[in-house]
Short mmCIF file of C-alpha atoms in Angstrom, two decimals:
data_model
loop_
_atom_site.label_atom_id
_atom_site.label_comp_id
_atom_site.label_asym_id
_atom_site.label_seq_id
_atom_site.Cartn_x
_atom_site.Cartn_y
_atom_site.Cartn_z
CA UNK J 11 20.70 73.25 17.25
CA UNK J 12 19.65 72.88 20.89
CA UNK J 13 20.98 69.79 22.66
CA UNK J 14 18.53 67.56 24.55
CA UNK J 15 15.39 68.95 22.91
CA UNK J 16 12.95 66.43 21.47
CA UNK J 17 11.58 67.81 18.22
CA UNK J 18 9.37 64.93 17.01
CA UNK J 19 8.27 61.62 18.43
CA UNK J 20 6.12 58.97 16.81
CA UNK J 21 5.01 55.82 18.63
CA UNK J 22 5.85 52.55 16.93
CA UNK J 23 2.95 50.11 16.79
CA UNK J 24 2.96 46.42 16.08
CA UNK J 25 0.30 45.73 13.45
CA UNK J 26 -0.47 42.25 14.78
CA UNK J 27 -0.88 43.44 18.38
CA UNK J 28 -3.12 46.31 17.27
CA UNK J 29 -5.28 43.86 15.30
CA UNK J 30 -5.46 41.58 18.36
CA UNK J 31 -6.58 44.53 20.49
CA UNK J 32 -9.22 45.49 17.93
CA UNK J 33 -10.57 41.93 17.94
CA UNK J 34 -11.24 41.89 21.70
CA UNK J 35 -11.74 45.55 22.56
CA UNK J 36 -14.10 48.30 21.50
CA UNK J 37 -17.11 46.32 20.36
CA UNK J 38 -19.56 48.17 22.60
CA UNK J 39 -22.55 47.36 20.41
CA UNK J 40 -21.90 43.64 20.77
CA UNK J 41 -20.83 43.67 24.43
CA UNK J 42 -22.82 45.98 26.73
CA UNK J 43 -20.83 44.87 29.80
CA UNK J 44 -18.04 47.45 29.21
CA UNK J 45 -15.48 44.64 29.39
CA UNK J 46 -11.97 45.86 28.65
CA UNK J 47 -8.82 43.74 28.32
CA UNK J 48 -6.92 45.72 30.95
CA UNK J 49 -3.95 43.30 31.10
CA UNK J 50 -3.48 43.48 27.34
CA UNK J 51 -3.78 47.27 27.40
CA UNK J 52 -1.25 47.38 30.23
CA UNK J 53 1.22 45.23 28.30
CA UNK J 54 0.85 47.27 25.12
CA UNK J 55 0.39 50.87 26.29
CA UNK J 56 1.69 50.78 29.87
CA UNK J 57 0.17 51.18 33.34
CA UNK J 58 -0.91 54.82 33.06
CA UNK J 59 -3.06 54.20 30.00
CA UNK J 60 -4.38 50.93 31.44
CA UNK J 61 -5.39 52.69 34.65
CA UNK J 62 -7.15 55.41 32.65
CA UNK J 63 -9.25 52.86 30.76
CA UNK J 64 -9.92 50.81 33.91
CA UNK J 65 -11.13 53.93 35.72
CA UNK J 66 -13.23 55.07 32.76
CA UNK J 67 -14.84 51.62 32.52
CA UNK J 68 -15.67 51.63 36.23
CA UNK J 69 -17.05 55.16 35.99
CA UNK J 70 -19.28 54.25 33.03
CA UNK J 71 -20.65 51.22 34.87
CA UNK J 72 -21.40 53.36 37.93
CA UNK J 73 -23.14 56.01 35.85
CA UNK J 74 -25.18 53.38 34.02
CA UNK J 75 -26.34 51.96 37.35
CA UNK J 76 -27.37 55.46 38.44
CA UNK J 77 -28.96 56.38 35.11
CA UNK J 78 -31.67 53.71 35.33
CA UNK J 79 -33.27 55.02 38.56
CA UNK J 80 -32.73 58.61 37.38
CA UNK J 81 -34.69 58.01 34.17
CA UNK J 82 -37.47 56.33 36.16
CA UNK J 83 -37.55 59.25 38.59
CA UNK J 84 -37.80 61.83 35.79
CA UNK J 85 -40.52 59.82 34.07
CA UNK J 86 -42.53 59.59 37.32
CA UNK J 87 -42.10 63.31 37.99
CA UNK J 88 -43.22 64.19 34.47
CA UNK J 89 -46.21 61.87 34.76
CA UNK J 90 -47.24 63.32 38.12
CA UNK J 91 -46.99 66.88 36.79
CA UNK J 92 -48.99 65.90 33.72
CA UNK J 93 -51.71 64.28 35.83
CA UNK J 94 -51.81 67.06 38.45
CA UNK J 95 -51.93 70.06 36.11
CA UNK J 96 -53.32 68.62 32.91
CA UNK J 97 -51.75 68.56 29.45
CA UNK J 98 -52.40 72.25 28.60
CA UNK J 99 -51.77 73.91 31.96
CA UNK J 100 -49.28 76.76 31.91
CA UNK J 101 -47.18 77.56 34.97
#
């Protein structure tokens, strides 16, 4: 047997803390603000995981803000092509 080699590792979870996290986190259909309980995540999982979720939340908000004008731009471009060339024009 090799000394100092970790063969298996399983994280231990507290059922009550996991249920508390589920109650306030991950209900995207009910809360479109992307709110995440970063302090609770930090206390439970640690700072690396909390930073990951904080960054992902920020990134999603930024992409959502950019997606709205992008969809409008694509719709206007499609409408202008449709009006300029007609519905059955090819190339």
